[in-house]
PDB file of C-alpha atoms in Angstrom:
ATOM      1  CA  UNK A   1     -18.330   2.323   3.165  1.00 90.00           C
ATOM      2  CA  UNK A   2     -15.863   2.809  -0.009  1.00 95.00           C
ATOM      3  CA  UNK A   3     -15.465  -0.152  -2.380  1.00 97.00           C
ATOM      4  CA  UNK A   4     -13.032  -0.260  -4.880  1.00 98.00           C
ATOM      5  CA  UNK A   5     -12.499  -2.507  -7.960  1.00 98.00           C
ATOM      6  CA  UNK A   6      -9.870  -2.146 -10.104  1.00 98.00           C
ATOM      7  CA  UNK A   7     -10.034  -3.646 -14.235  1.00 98.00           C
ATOM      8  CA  UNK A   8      -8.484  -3.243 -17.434  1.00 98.00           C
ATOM      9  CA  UNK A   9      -5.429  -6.159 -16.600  1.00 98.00           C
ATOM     10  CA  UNK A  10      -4.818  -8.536 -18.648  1.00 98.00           C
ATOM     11  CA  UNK A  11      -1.729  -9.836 -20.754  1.00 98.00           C
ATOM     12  CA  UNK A  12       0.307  -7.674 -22.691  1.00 97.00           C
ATOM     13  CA  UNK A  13       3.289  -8.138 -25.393  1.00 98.00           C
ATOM     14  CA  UNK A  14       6.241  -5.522 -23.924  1.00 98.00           C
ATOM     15  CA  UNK A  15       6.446  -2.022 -25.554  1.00 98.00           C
ATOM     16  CA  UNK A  16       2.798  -2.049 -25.370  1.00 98.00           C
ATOM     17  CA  UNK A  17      -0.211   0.240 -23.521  1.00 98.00           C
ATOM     18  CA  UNK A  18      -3.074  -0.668 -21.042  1.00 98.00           C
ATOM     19  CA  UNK A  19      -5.369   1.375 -19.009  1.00 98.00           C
ATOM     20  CA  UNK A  20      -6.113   0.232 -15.730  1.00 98.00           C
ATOM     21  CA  UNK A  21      -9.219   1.982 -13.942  1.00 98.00           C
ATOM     22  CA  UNK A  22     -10.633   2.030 -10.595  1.00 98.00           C
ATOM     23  CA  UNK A  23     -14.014   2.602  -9.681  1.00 98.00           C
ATOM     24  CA  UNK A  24     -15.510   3.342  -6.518  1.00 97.00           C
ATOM     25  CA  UNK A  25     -18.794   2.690  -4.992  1.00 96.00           C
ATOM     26  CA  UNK A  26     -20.264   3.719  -1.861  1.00 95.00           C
ATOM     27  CA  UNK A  27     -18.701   7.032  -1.567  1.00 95.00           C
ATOM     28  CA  UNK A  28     -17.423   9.781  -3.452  1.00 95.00           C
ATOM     29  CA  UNK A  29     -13.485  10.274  -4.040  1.00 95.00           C
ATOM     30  CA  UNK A  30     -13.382  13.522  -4.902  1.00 96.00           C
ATOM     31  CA  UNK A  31     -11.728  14.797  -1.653  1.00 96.00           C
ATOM     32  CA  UNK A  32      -9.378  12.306  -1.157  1.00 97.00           C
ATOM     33  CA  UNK A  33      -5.926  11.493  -3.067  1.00 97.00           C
ATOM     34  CA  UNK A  34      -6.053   7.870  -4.899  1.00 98.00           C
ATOM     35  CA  UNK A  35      -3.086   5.911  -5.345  1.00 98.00           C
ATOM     36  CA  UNK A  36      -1.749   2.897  -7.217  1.00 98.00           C
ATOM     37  CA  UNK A  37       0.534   0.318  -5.512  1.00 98.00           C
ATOM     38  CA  UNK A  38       2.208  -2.850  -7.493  1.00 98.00           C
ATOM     39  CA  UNK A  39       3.185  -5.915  -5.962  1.00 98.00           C
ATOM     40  CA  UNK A  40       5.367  -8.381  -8.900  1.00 98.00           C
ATOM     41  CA  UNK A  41       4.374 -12.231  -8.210  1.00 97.00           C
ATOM     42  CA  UNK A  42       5.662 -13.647  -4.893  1.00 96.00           C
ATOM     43  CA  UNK A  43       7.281 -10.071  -3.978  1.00 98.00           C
ATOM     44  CA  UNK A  44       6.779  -7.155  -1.958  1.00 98.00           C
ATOM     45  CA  UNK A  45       4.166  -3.755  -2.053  1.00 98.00           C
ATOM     46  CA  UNK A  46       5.479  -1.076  -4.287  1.00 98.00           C
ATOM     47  CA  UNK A  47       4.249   2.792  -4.325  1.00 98.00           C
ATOM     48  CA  UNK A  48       3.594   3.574  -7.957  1.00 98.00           C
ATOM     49  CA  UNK A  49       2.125   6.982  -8.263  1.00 98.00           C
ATOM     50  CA  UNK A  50      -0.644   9.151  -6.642  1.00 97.00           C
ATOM     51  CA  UNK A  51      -3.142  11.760  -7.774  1.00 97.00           C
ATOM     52  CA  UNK A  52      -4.438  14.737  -5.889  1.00 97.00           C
ATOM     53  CA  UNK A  53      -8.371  15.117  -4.658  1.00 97.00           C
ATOM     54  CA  UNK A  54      -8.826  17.416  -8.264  1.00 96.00           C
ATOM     55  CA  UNK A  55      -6.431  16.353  -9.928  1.00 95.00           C
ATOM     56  CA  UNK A  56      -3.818  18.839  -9.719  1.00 96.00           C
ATOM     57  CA  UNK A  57      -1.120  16.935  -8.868  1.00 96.00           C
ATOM     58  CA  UNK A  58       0.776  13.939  -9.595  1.00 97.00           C
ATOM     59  CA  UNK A  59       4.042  12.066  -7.663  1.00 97.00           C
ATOM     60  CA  UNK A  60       5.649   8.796  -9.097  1.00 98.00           C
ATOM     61  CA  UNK A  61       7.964   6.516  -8.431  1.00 98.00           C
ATOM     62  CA  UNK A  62      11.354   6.462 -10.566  1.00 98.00           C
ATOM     63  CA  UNK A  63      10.462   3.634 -11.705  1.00 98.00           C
ATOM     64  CA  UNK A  64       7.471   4.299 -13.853  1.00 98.00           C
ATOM     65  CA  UNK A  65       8.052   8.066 -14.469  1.00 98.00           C
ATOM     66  CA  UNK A  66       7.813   9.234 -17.798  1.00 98.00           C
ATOM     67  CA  UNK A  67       5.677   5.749 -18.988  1.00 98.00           C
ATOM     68  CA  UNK A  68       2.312   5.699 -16.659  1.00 98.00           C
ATOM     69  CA  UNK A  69       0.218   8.527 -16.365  1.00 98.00           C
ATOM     70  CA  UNK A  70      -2.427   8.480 -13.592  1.00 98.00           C
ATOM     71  CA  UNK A  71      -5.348  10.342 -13.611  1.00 98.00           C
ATOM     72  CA  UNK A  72      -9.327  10.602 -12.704  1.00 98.00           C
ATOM     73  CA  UNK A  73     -12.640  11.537 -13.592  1.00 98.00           C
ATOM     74  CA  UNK A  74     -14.658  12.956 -10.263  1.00 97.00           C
ATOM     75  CA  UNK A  75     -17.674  12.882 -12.071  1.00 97.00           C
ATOM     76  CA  UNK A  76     -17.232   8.888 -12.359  1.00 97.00           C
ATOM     77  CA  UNK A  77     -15.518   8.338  -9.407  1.00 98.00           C
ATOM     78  CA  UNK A  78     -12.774   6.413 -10.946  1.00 98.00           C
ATOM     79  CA  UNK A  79      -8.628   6.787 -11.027  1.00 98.00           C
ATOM     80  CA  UNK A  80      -7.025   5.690 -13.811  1.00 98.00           C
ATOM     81  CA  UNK A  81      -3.525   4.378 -14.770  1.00 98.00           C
ATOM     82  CA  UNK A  82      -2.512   5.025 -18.435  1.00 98.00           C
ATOM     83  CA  UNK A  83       1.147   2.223 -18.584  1.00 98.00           C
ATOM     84  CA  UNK A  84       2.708   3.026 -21.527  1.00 98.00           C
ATOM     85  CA  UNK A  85       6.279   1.427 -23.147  1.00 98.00           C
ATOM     86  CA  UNK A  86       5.480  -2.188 -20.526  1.00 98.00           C
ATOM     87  CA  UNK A  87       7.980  -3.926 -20.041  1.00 98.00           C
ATOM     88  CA  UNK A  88       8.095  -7.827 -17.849  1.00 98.00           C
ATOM     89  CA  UNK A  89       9.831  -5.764 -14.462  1.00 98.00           C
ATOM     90  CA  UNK A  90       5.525  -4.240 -14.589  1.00 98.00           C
ATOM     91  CA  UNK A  91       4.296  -7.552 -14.627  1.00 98.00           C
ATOM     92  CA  UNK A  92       2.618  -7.515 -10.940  1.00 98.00           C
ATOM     93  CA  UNK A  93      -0.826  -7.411  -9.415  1.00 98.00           C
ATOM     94  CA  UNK A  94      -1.719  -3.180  -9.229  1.00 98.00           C
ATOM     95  CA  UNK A  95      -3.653  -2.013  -6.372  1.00 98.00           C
ATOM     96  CA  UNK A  96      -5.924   1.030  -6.378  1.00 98.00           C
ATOM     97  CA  UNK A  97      -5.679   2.325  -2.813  1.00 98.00           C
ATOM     98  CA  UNK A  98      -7.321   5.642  -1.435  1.00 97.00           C
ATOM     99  CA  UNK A  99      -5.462   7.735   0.970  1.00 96.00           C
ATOM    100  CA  UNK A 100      -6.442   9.152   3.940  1.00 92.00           C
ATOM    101  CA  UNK A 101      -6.078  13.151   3.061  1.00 92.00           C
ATOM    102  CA  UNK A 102      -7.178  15.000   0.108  1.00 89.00           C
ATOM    103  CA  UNK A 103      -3.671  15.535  -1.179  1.00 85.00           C
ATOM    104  CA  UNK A 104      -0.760  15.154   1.360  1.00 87.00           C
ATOM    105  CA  UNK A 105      -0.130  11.624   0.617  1.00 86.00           C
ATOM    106  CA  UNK A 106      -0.826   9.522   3.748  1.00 92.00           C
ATOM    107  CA  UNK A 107      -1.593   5.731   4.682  1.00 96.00           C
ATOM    108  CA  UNK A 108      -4.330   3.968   2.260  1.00 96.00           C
ATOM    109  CA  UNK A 109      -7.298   2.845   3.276  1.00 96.00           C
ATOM    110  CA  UNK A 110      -9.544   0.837   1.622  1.00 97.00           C
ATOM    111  CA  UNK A 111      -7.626  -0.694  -0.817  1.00 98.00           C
ATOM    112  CA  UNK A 112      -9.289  -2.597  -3.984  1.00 98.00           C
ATOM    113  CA  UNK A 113      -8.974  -6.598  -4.494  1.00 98.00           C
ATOM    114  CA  UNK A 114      -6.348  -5.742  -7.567  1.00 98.00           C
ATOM    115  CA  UNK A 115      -6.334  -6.367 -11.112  1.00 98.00           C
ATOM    116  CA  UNK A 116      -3.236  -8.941 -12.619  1.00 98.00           C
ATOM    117  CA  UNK A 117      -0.954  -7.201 -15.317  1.00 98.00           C
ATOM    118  CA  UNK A 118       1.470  -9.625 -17.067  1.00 98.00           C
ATOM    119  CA  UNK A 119       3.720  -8.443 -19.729  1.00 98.00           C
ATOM    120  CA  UNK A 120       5.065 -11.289 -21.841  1.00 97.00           C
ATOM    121  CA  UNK A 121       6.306 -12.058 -25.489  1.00 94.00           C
TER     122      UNK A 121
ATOM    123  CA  UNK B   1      14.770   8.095  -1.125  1.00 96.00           C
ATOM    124  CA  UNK B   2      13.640   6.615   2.416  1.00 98.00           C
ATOM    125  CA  UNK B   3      14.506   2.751   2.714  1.00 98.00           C
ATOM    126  CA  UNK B   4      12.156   0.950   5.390  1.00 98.00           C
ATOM    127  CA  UNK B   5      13.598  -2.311   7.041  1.00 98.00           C
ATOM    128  CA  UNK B   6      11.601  -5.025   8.297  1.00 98.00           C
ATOM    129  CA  UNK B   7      12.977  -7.654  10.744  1.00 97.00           C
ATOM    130  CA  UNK B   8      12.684 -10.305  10.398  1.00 97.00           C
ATOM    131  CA  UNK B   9      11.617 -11.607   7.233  1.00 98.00           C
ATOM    132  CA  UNK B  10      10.201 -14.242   8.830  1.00 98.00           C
ATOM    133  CA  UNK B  11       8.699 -15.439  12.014  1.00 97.00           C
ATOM    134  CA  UNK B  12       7.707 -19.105  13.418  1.00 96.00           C
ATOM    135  CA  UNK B  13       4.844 -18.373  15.954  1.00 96.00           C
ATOM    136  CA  UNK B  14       2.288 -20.323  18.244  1.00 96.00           C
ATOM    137  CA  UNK B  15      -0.838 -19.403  18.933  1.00 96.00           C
ATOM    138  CA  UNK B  16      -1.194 -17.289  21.694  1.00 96.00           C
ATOM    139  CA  UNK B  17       2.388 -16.154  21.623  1.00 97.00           C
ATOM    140  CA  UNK B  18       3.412 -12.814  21.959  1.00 97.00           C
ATOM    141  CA  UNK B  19       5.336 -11.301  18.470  1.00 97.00           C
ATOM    142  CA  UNK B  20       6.931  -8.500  17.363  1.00 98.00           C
ATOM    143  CA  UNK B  21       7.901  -6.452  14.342  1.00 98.00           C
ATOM    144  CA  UNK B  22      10.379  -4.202  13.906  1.00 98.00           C
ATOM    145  CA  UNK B  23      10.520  -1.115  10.853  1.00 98.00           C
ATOM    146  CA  UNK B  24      13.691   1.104  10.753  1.00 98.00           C
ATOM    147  CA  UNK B  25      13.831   4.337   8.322  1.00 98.00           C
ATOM    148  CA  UNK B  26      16.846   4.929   6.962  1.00 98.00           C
ATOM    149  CA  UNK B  27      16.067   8.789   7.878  1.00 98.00           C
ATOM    150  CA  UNK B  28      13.518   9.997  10.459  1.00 98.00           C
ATOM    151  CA  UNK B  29       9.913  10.042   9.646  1.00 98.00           C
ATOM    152  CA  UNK B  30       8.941  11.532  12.864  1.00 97.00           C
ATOM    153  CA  UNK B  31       5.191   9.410  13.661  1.00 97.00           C
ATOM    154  CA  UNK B  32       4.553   9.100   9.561  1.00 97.00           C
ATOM    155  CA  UNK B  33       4.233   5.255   9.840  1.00 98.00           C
ATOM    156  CA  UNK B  34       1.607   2.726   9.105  1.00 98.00           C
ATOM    157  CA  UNK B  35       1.241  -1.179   9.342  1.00 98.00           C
ATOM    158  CA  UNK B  36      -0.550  -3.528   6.981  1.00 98.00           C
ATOM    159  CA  UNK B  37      -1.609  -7.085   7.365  1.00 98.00           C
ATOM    160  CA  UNK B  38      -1.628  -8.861   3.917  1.00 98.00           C
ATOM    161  CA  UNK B  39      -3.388 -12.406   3.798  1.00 98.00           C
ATOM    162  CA  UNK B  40      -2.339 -14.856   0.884  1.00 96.00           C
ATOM    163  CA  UNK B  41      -4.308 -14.021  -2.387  1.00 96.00           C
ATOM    164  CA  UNK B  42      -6.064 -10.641  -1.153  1.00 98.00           C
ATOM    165  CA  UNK B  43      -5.245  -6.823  -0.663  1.00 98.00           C
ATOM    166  CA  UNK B  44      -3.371  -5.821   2.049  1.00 98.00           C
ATOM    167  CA  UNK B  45      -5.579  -4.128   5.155  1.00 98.00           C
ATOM    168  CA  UNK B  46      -4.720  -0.842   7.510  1.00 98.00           C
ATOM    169  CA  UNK B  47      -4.252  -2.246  10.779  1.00 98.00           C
ATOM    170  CA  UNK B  48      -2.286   1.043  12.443  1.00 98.00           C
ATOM    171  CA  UNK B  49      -1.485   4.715  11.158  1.00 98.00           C
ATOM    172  CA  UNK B  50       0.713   7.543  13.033  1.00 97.00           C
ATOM    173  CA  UNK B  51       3.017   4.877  14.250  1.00 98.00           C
ATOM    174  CA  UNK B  52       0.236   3.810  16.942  1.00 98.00           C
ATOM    175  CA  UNK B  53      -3.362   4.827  16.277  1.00 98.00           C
ATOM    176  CA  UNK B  54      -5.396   1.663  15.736  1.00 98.00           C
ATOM    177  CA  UNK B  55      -7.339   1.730  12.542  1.00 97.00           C
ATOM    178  CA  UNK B  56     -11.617   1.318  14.173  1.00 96.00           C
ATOM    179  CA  UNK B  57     -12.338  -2.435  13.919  1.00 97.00           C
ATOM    180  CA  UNK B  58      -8.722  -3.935  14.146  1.00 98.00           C
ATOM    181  CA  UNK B  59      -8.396  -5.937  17.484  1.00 98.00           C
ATOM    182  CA  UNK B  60      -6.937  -4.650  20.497  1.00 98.00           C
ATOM    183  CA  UNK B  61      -4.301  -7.522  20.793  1.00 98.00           C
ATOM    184  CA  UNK B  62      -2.499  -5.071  18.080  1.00 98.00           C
ATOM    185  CA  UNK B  63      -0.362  -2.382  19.068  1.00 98.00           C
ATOM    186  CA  UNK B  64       2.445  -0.041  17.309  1.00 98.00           C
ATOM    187  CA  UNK B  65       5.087   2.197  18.871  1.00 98.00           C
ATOM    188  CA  UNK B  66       8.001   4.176  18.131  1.00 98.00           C
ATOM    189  CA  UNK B  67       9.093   7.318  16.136  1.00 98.00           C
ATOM    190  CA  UNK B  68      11.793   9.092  14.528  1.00 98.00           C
ATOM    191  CA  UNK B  69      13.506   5.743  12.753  1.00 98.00           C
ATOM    192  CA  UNK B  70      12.389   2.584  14.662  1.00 98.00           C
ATOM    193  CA  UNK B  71       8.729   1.165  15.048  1.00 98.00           C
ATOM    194  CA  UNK B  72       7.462  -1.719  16.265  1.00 98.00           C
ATOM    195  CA  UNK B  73       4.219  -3.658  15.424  1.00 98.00           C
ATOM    196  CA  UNK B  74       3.288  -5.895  18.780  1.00 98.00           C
ATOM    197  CA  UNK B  75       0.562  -8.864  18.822  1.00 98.00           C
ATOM    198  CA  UNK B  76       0.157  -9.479  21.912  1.00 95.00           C
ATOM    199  CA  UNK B  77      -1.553 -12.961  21.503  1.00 94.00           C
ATOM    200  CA  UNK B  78      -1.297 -14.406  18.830  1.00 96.00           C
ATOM    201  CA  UNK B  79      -4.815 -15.866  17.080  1.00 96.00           C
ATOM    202  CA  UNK B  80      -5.115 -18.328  14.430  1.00 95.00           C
ATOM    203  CA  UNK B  81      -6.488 -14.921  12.250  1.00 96.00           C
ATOM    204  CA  UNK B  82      -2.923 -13.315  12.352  1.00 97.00           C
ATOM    205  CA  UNK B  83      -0.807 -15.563  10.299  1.00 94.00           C
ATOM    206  CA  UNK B  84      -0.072 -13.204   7.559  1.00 97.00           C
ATOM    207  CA  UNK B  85       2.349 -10.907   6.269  1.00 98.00           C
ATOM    208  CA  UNK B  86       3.225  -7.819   7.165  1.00 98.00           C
ATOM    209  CA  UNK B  87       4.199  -4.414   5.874  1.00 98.00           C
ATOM    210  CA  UNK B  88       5.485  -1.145   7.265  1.00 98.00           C
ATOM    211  CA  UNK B  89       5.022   1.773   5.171  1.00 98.00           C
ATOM    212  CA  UNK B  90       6.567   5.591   5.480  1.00 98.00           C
ATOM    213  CA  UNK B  91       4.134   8.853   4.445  1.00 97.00           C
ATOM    214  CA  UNK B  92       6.886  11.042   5.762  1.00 97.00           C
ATOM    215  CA  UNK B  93       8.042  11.822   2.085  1.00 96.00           C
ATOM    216  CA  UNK B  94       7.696  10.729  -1.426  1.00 96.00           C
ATOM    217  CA  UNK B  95       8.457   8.238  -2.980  1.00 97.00           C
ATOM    218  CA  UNK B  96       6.152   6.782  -0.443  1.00 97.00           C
ATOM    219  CA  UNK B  97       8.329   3.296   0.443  1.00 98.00           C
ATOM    220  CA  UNK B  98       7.367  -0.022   1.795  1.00 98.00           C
ATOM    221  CA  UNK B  99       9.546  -2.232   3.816  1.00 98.00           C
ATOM    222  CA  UNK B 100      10.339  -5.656   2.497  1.00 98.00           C
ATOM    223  CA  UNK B 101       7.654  -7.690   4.458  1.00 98.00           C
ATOM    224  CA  UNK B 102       7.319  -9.485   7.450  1.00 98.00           C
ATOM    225  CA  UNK B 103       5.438 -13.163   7.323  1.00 98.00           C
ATOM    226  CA  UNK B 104       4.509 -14.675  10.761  1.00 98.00           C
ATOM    227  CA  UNK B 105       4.304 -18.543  10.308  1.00 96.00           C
ATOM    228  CA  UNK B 106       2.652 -21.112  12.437  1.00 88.00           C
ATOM    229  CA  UNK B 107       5.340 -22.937  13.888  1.00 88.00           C
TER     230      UNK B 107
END
């Protein structure tokens, strides 16, 4: 059985960089897509971005295209989430989430327990 | 972009009662549908995928229907275990979309 943990949140000034990483344990990932899903305080889930099984491939949403880069290392079994240019509309509690297909970008299943990313002055 | 909407927001339940969610897609998503139970403080959890396949260990009283643009999550009887929120989520297309939430309350 897959467990994830995600780390690397923490407090941030805005127009600054953090890595987020999620490792796995249990399994390997390497033939299944990873995602990242948000969810700001007291709101809603939000699809961030996903990753092929190799890491050919990337999607994002709008909303974080061009500033987070996500990414993984098979041989560590961990995703990554490189947030660049943060802003306070990222502050939100980011789930790693594993989908159910190797690429085609499914329902996720497991999820991690999250790690909290607050961007503040 | 696909818009998911959840109705209703909210919900004021008893135990035992029978409830229902319902997800509309702006566009059809044919069966590309899942449902997530999120507890206060903790990740959310697969409870159904392809509109009505129950994810293994999820309870029976659970049930989803529905394709093309409108989906339904049932409980049929309501346990003590189920208040929660609850999402619908689209895989039919990317960006993958969430609707807004539905939380069932004890009344």
């Amino acid at each position: 059985q897959v467990q994830l943990v995600e780390s690397g949140g923490g407090v941030v000034q805005p127009g600054t960089s953090l890595r987020l990483s999620c490792a796995a344990s249990g399994s390997s990932l390497s033939t299944f897509g990873m995602h990242w899903v948000r969810q700001a305080p007291g709101k809603g889930l939000e699809w961030v971005a996903m990753i092929w099984f190799d890491g050919s491939y990337q999607h994002y949403s709008d909303s974080v295209k061009g500033r987070f880069t996500i990414s993984r290392d098979n041989s560590k079994n961990t995703v990554y989430l490189q947030m660049n240019s943060l802003s306070a509309e990222d502050t939100a509690m980011y789930y790693c989430a594993r989908d159910s297909s190797s690429s085609r970008g499914n329902w996720f299943d497991p999820w991690g327990q999250g790690t909290l990313v607050t961007v503040s002055s | 972009d696909i818009q998911m909407t959840q109705s209703p927001s909210t919900l004021s339940a008893s135990v035992g009662d029978r409830v229902t969610i319902t997800c509309r897609a702006s566009q059809s998503i044919s069966s590309w549908l899942a449902w997530y139970q999120q507890k206060l403080g903790k990740a959310p959890k697969l409870l159904i995928y392809k509109a009505s396949s129950l994810e293994s260990g999820v309870p029976s009283r659970f049930s989803g229907s529905g394709s093309g643009t409108e989906f339904t999550l049932t409980i049929t009887s309501l346990q003590p275990d189920d208040f929660a929120t609850y999402y619908c989520q689209q895989y039919n297309s990317y960006p993958l979309t969430f609707g807004g939430g539905t939380k069932v309350e004890i009344k």
